[in-house]
Amino acid sequence: MPQITTNAIVVRRADYRENDRMITLFSPTMGRIDALCRGCRRQKSPLMAASELFCAGEYVLYQTSERATVVSCQVSDTYYALRSDYEKLSHGMYMLELCAAAIQPAQENERLFMLLLRSLAHLCYGDVQPRRVTAVFLMGMTSLLGFRPQVGRCARCSTPILQNRVGDHVIIGSFSPEQGGVLCPGCSAGEKCRVREGDVVYLQDIMKRGLKSLKDEGECPDELFTALRLLAEGRLDTPIRSGKMLV
């Protein structure tokens, strides 16, 4: 069987036997790849870095009918600095686990791949609050997976949300993970996450500008961040255990 060369990032790993490791790679052109990394846990193994979470690079794989095996890896980044900051590491692991749950074998998703790498770069090398980076990632990921949050009109009745400007700190509705976006006052009964005009403007901005919005000042309110998490995790229908680590 021929060898395969692809850019990828390790989104999951599990020790296997005495010195091996099973890893899940996210490839922009091949989607999810489950691969065996032989001998990578030996002290001087050339594949040690290639089998670690967050390792991104060009992987050479030997593909058989049963599984793929890592032959070599030209590492481009390991985002090593994340390991020295618990908060950043927690958010980075959360992003990896979300992607691991979302990707499928042989399913191309280059835009999600690039969103993940750029978000990790902001976490690792930038000074923006990690929660803001993850909020942008969540908005982008759900959009790319076909669950674009509704932030311009009510997700239930389609009424425009910002018909009249009333002030950034005035509550004008709610955000419903179940409904998939912002609800107008008339549709907000029973919803927990109340949103102010400034929150809606913030959501519309990151929806429009993505990671470029991180250049501006601001924060993602606790309740809104939780609602964005519930939206993404609910659509994936998979428990995301690393979410318990977020602070």
GROMACS .gro file of N, CA and C in nm, residues 135-226:
model
  276
  135ALA      N    1  -1.458   3.169   2.252
  135ALA     CA    2  -1.590   3.214   2.206
  135ALA      C    3  -1.592   3.232   2.054
  136VAL      N    4  -1.487   3.292   2.000
  136VAL     CA    5  -1.477   3.309   1.854
  136VAL      C    6  -1.467   3.172   1.787
  137PHE      N    7  -1.388   3.083   1.846
  137PHE     CA    8  -1.375   2.948   1.790
  137PHE      C    9  -1.510   2.877   1.788
  138LEU      N   10  -1.586   2.888   1.896
  138LEU     CA   11  -1.716   2.822   1.903
  138LEU      C   12  -1.812   2.875   1.797
  139MET      N   13  -1.814   3.007   1.780
  139MET     CA   14  -1.901   3.066   1.679
  139MET      C   15  -1.860   3.020   1.539
  140GLY      N   16  -1.729   3.018   1.514
  140GLY     CA   17  -1.681   2.977   1.383
  140GLY      C   18  -1.704   2.829   1.357
  141MET      N   19  -1.678   2.746   1.457
  141MET     CA   20  -1.693   2.601   1.439
  141MET      C   21  -1.838   2.563   1.412
  142THR      N   22  -1.931   2.617   1.491
  142THR     CA   23  -2.071   2.583   1.469
  142THR      C   24  -2.118   2.629   1.332
  143SER      N   25  -2.070   2.743   1.286
  143SER     CA   26  -2.106   2.792   1.153
  143SER      C   27  -2.054   2.698   1.045
  144LEU      N   28  -1.928   2.656   1.058
  144LEU     CA   29  -1.867   2.568   0.958
  144LEU      C   30  -1.931   2.430   0.955
  145LEU      N   31  -1.987   2.388   1.067
  145LEU     CA   32  -2.052   2.257   1.073
  145LEU      C   33  -2.199   2.263   1.030
  146GLY      N   34  -2.245   2.382   0.992
  146GLY     CA   35  -2.382   2.395   0.943
  146GLY      C   36  -2.483   2.436   1.047
  147PHE      N   37  -2.436   2.484   1.164
  147PHE     CA   38  -2.525   2.525   1.271
  147PHE      C   39  -2.503   2.671   1.306
  148ARG      N   40  -2.497   2.755   1.204
  148ARG     CA   41  -2.465   2.896   1.222
  148ARG      C   42  -2.562   2.960   1.322
  149PRO      N   43  -2.511   3.017   1.433
  149PRO     CA   44  -2.599   3.081   1.530
  149PRO      C   45  -2.671   3.201   1.470
  150GLN      N   46  -2.797   3.218   1.503
  150GLN     CA   47  -2.876   3.331   1.456
  150GLN      C   48  -2.856   3.447   1.551
  151VAL      N   49  -2.793   3.554   1.504
  151VAL     CA   50  -2.765   3.668   1.592
  151VAL      C   51  -2.820   3.799   1.537
  152GLY      N   52  -2.878   3.797   1.419
  152GLY     CA   53  -2.935   3.918   1.361
  152GLY      C   54  -3.085   3.928   1.380
  153ARG      N   55  -3.150   3.813   1.376
  153ARG     CA   56  -3.294   3.805   1.395
  153ARG      C   57  -3.327   3.702   1.502
  154CYS      N   58  -3.444   3.713   1.558
  154CYS     CA   59  -3.488   3.617   1.659
  154CYS      C   60  -3.487   3.477   1.599
  155ALA      N   61  -3.424   3.384   1.669
  155ALA     CA   62  -3.412   3.247   1.619
  155ALA      C   63  -3.547   3.175   1.617
  156ARG      N   64  -3.649   3.234   1.681
  156ARG     CA   65  -3.780   3.169   1.684
  156ARG      C   66  -3.881   3.237   1.592
  157CYS      N   67  -3.890   3.370   1.596
  157CYS     CA   68  -3.993   3.439   1.518
  157CYS      C   69  -3.937   3.528   1.407
  158SER      N   70  -3.804   3.536   1.397
  158SER     CA   71  -3.735   3.612   1.290
  158SER      C   72  -3.749   3.763   1.301
  159THR      N   73  -3.790   3.813   1.416
  159THR     CA   74  -3.794   3.958   1.436
  159THR      C   75  -3.651   4.013   1.444
  160PRO      N   76  -3.620   4.123   1.373
  160PRO     CA   77  -3.486   4.183   1.385
  160PRO      C   78  -3.455   4.216   1.531
  161ILE      N   79  -3.336   4.180   1.576
  161ILE     CA   80  -3.301   4.197   1.717
  161ILE      C   81  -3.272   4.342   1.752
  162LEU      N   82  -3.196   4.412   1.668
  162LEU     CA   83  -3.156   4.549   1.700
  162LEU      C   84  -3.235   4.648   1.613
  163GLN      N   85  -3.366   4.650   1.631
  163GLN     CA   86  -3.448   4.745   1.555
  163GLN      C   87  -3.425   4.887   1.604
  164ASN      N   88  -3.416   4.902   1.737
  164ASN     CA   89  -3.397   5.034   1.796
  164ASN      C   90  -3.282   5.027   1.895
  165ARG      N   91  -3.188   5.122   1.886
  165ARG     CA   92  -3.077   5.127   1.978
  165ARG      C   93  -3.123   5.179   2.114
  166VAL      N   94  -3.097   5.098   2.219
  166VAL     CA   95  -3.145   5.135   2.352
  166VAL      C   96  -3.032   5.147   2.452
  167GLY      N   97  -2.912   5.110   2.416
  167GLY     CA   98  -2.799   5.119   2.509
  167GLY      C   99  -2.736   4.984   2.534
  168ASP      N  100  -2.601   4.981   2.541
  168ASP     CA  101  -2.528   4.856   2.551
  168ASP      C  102  -2.563   4.771   2.672
  169HIS      N  103  -2.608   4.835   2.780
  169HIS     CA  104  -2.630   4.761   2.905
  169HIS      C  105  -2.777   4.728   2.930
  170VAL      N  106  -2.863   4.753   2.831
  170VAL     CA  107  -3.005   4.725   2.846
  170VAL      C  108  -3.035   4.585   2.793
  171ILE      N  109  -3.103   4.504   2.874
  171ILE     CA  110  -3.140   4.368   2.832
  171ILE      C  111  -3.244   4.376   2.722
  172ILE      N  112  -3.217   4.310   2.611
  172ILE     CA  113  -3.309   4.316   2.496
  172ILE      C  114  -3.358   4.178   2.452
  173GLY      N  115  -3.320   4.073   2.525
  173GLY     CA  116  -3.363   3.939   2.487
  173GLY      C  117  -3.282   3.834   2.559
  174SER      N  118  -3.263   3.722   2.493
  174SER     CA  119  -3.188   3.612   2.552
  174SER      C  120  -3.115   3.534   2.444
  175PHE      N  121  -3.023   3.447   2.487
  175PHE     CA  122  -2.956   3.357   2.393
  175PHE      C  123  -2.996   3.215   2.430
  176SER      N  124  -3.052   3.143   2.334
  176SER     CA  125  -3.101   3.008   2.359
  176SER      C  126  -3.018   2.905   2.282
  177PRO      N  127  -2.941   2.820   2.351
  177PRO     CA  128  -2.867   2.714   2.282
  177PRO      C  129  -2.961   2.618   2.209
  178GLU      N  130  -3.076   2.590   2.267
  178GLU     CA  131  -3.171   2.497   2.206
  178GLU      C  132  -3.229   2.553   2.076
  179GLN      N  133  -3.259   2.684   2.073
  179GLN     CA  134  -3.315   2.748   1.955
  179GLN      C  135  -3.207   2.787   1.854
  180GLY      N  136  -3.084   2.792   1.900
  180GLY     CA  137  -2.974   2.820   1.808
  180GLY      C  138  -2.943   2.965   1.786
  181GLY      N  139  -2.969   3.050   1.886
  181GLY     CA  140  -2.931   3.189   1.870
  181GLY      C  141  -3.005   3.282   1.964
  182VAL      N  142  -3.007   3.409   1.926
  182VAL     CA  143  -3.066   3.514   2.008
  182VAL      C  144  -3.218   3.515   1.990
  183LEU      N  145  -3.290   3.536   2.101
  183LEU     CA  146  -3.435   3.547   2.098
  183LEU      C  147  -3.477   3.688   2.136
  184CYS      N  148  -3.584   3.735   2.076
  184CYS     CA  149  -3.638   3.867   2.108
  184CYS      C  150  -3.707   3.861   2.244
  185PRO      N  151  -3.743   3.976   2.303
  185PRO     CA  152  -3.808   3.976   2.435
  185PRO      C  153  -3.935   3.892   2.439
  186GLY      N  154  -4.014   3.895   2.333
  186GLY     CA  155  -4.139   3.821   2.331
  186GLY      C  156  -4.122   3.670   2.329
  187CYS      N  157  -4.004   3.623   2.286
  187CYS     CA  158  -3.979   3.479   2.277
  187CYS      C  159  -3.883   3.430   2.385
  188SER      N  160  -3.850   3.516   2.481
  188SER     CA  161  -3.745   3.485   2.578
  188SER      C  162  -3.795   3.426   2.709
  189ALA      N  163  -3.923   3.403   2.722
  189ALA     CA  164  -3.977   3.352   2.848
  189ALA      C  165  -3.912   3.218   2.885
  190GLY      N  166  -3.861   3.211   3.008
  190GLY     CA  167  -3.803   3.087   3.057
  190GLY      C  168  -3.656   3.067   3.023
  191GLU      N  169  -3.598   3.153   2.942
  191GLU     CA  170  -3.458   3.140   2.903
  191GLU      C  171  -3.367   3.197   3.012
  192LYS      N  172  -3.253   3.130   3.037
  192LYS     CA  173  -3.164   3.169   3.145
  192LYS      C  174  -3.063   3.275   3.104
  193CYS      N  175  -3.014   3.267   2.982
  193CYS     CA  176  -2.906   3.357   2.939
  193CYS      C  177  -2.963   3.485   2.880
  194ARG      N  178  -2.978   3.588   2.962
  194ARG     CA  179  -3.026   3.717   2.914
  194ARG      C  180  -2.913   3.792   2.845
  195VAL      N  181  -2.945   3.859   2.735
  195VAL     CA  182  -2.843   3.932   2.661
  195VAL      C  183  -2.878   4.080   2.654
  196ARG      N  184  -2.775   4.162   2.660
  196ARG     CA  185  -2.788   4.306   2.647
  196ARG      C  186  -2.755   4.346   2.504
  197GLU      N  187  -2.784   4.470   2.473
  197GLU     CA  188  -2.755   4.515   2.337
  197GLU      C  189  -2.607   4.499   2.304
  198GLY      N  190  -2.520   4.530   2.401
  198GLY     CA  191  -2.377   4.515   2.378
  198GLY      C  192  -2.337   4.372   2.351
  199ASP      N  193  -2.405   4.274   2.413
  199ASP     CA  194  -2.376   4.133   2.389
  199ASP      C  195  -2.410   4.094   2.245
  200VAL      N  196  -2.523   4.143   2.196
  200VAL     CA  197  -2.565   4.110   2.060
  200VAL      C  198  -2.469   4.172   1.958
  201VAL      N  199  -2.429   4.297   1.984
  201VAL     CA  200  -2.331   4.363   1.896
  201VAL      C  201  -2.201   4.284   1.896
  202TYR      N  202  -2.159   4.235   2.013
  202TYR     CA  203  -2.037   4.155   2.025
  202TYR      C  204  -2.049   4.026   1.943
  203LEU      N  205  -2.162   3.957   1.954
  203LEU     CA  206  -2.182   3.833   1.879
  203LEU      C  207  -2.183   3.859   1.728
  204GLN      N  208  -2.248   3.966   1.687
  204GLN     CA  209  -2.252   3.999   1.545
  204GLN      C  210  -2.113   4.033   1.493
  205ASP      N  211  -2.033   4.097   1.576
  205ASP     CA  212  -1.899   4.136   1.536
  205ASP      C  213  -1.810   4.014   1.516
  206ILE      N  214  -1.813   3.920   1.612
  206ILE     CA  215  -1.726   3.803   1.597
  206ILE      C  216  -1.778   3.710   1.488
  207MET      N  217  -1.907   3.714   1.463
  207MET     CA  218  -1.960   3.635   1.351
  207MET      C  219  -1.909   3.691   1.218
  208LYS      N  220  -1.900   3.823   1.210
  208LYS     CA  221  -1.857   3.889   1.086
  208LYS      C  222  -1.707   3.886   1.068
  209ARG      N  223  -1.630   3.913   1.176
  209ARG     CA  224  -1.486   3.932   1.163
  209ARG      C  225  -1.403   3.815   1.214
  210GLY      N  226  -1.464   3.722   1.285
  210GLY     CA  227  -1.391   3.607   1.333
  210GLY      C  228  -1.276   3.645   1.425
  211LEU      N  229  -1.161   3.583   1.404
  211LEU     CA  230  -1.046   3.605   1.491
  211LEU      C  231  -0.991   3.747   1.482
  212LYS      N  232  -1.025   3.819   1.377
  212LYS     CA  233  -0.980   3.958   1.366
  212LYS      C  234  -1.042   4.045   1.476
  213SER      N  235  -1.156   4.002   1.528
  213SER     CA  236  -1.222   4.079   1.633
  213SER      C  237  -1.143   4.078   1.764
  214LEU      N  238  -1.046   3.987   1.777
  214LEU     CA  239  -0.966   3.979   1.899
  214LEU      C  240  -0.874   4.099   1.915
  215LYS      N  241  -0.856   4.175   1.809
  215LYS     CA  242  -0.773   4.295   1.819
  215LYS      C  243  -0.840   4.404   1.903
  216ASP      N  244  -0.972   4.396   1.915
  216ASP     CA  245  -1.046   4.496   1.992
  216ASP      C  246  -1.051   4.455   2.138
  217GLU      N  247  -1.080   4.551   2.223
  217GLU     CA  248  -1.095   4.522   2.364
  217GLU      C  249  -1.235   4.469   2.392
  218GLY      N  250  -1.249   4.402   2.504
  218GLY     CA  251  -1.380   4.349   2.541
  218GLY      C  252  -1.368   4.215   2.608
  219GLU      N  253  -1.480   4.166   2.661
  219GLU     CA  254  -1.485   4.037   2.727
  219GLU      C  255  -1.608   3.961   2.682
  220CYS      N  256  -1.607   3.831   2.705
  220CYS     CA  257  -1.723   3.749   2.679
  220CYS      C  258  -1.788   3.717   2.813
  221PRO      N  259  -1.909   3.767   2.839
  221PRO     CA  260  -1.974   3.743   2.969
  221PRO      C  261  -1.986   3.594   3.000
  222ASP      N  262  -1.983   3.561   3.129
  222ASP     CA  263  -1.987   3.421   3.172
  222ASP      C  264  -2.108   3.347   3.117
  223GLU      N  265  -2.227   3.404   3.132
  223GLU     CA  266  -2.348   3.335   3.089
  223GLU      C  267  -2.350   3.314   2.938
  224LEU      N  268  -2.303   3.414   2.864
  224LEU     CA  269  -2.301   3.402   2.718
  224LEU      C  270  -2.201   3.296   2.674
  225PHE      N  271  -2.085   3.291   2.739
  225PHE     CA  272  -1.985   3.190   2.707
  225PHE      C  273  -2.040   3.050   2.733
  226THR      N  274  -2.108   3.033   2.844
  226THR     CA  275  -2.169   2.904   2.877
  226THR      C  276  -2.274   2.866   2.772
   0.00000   0.00000   0.00000
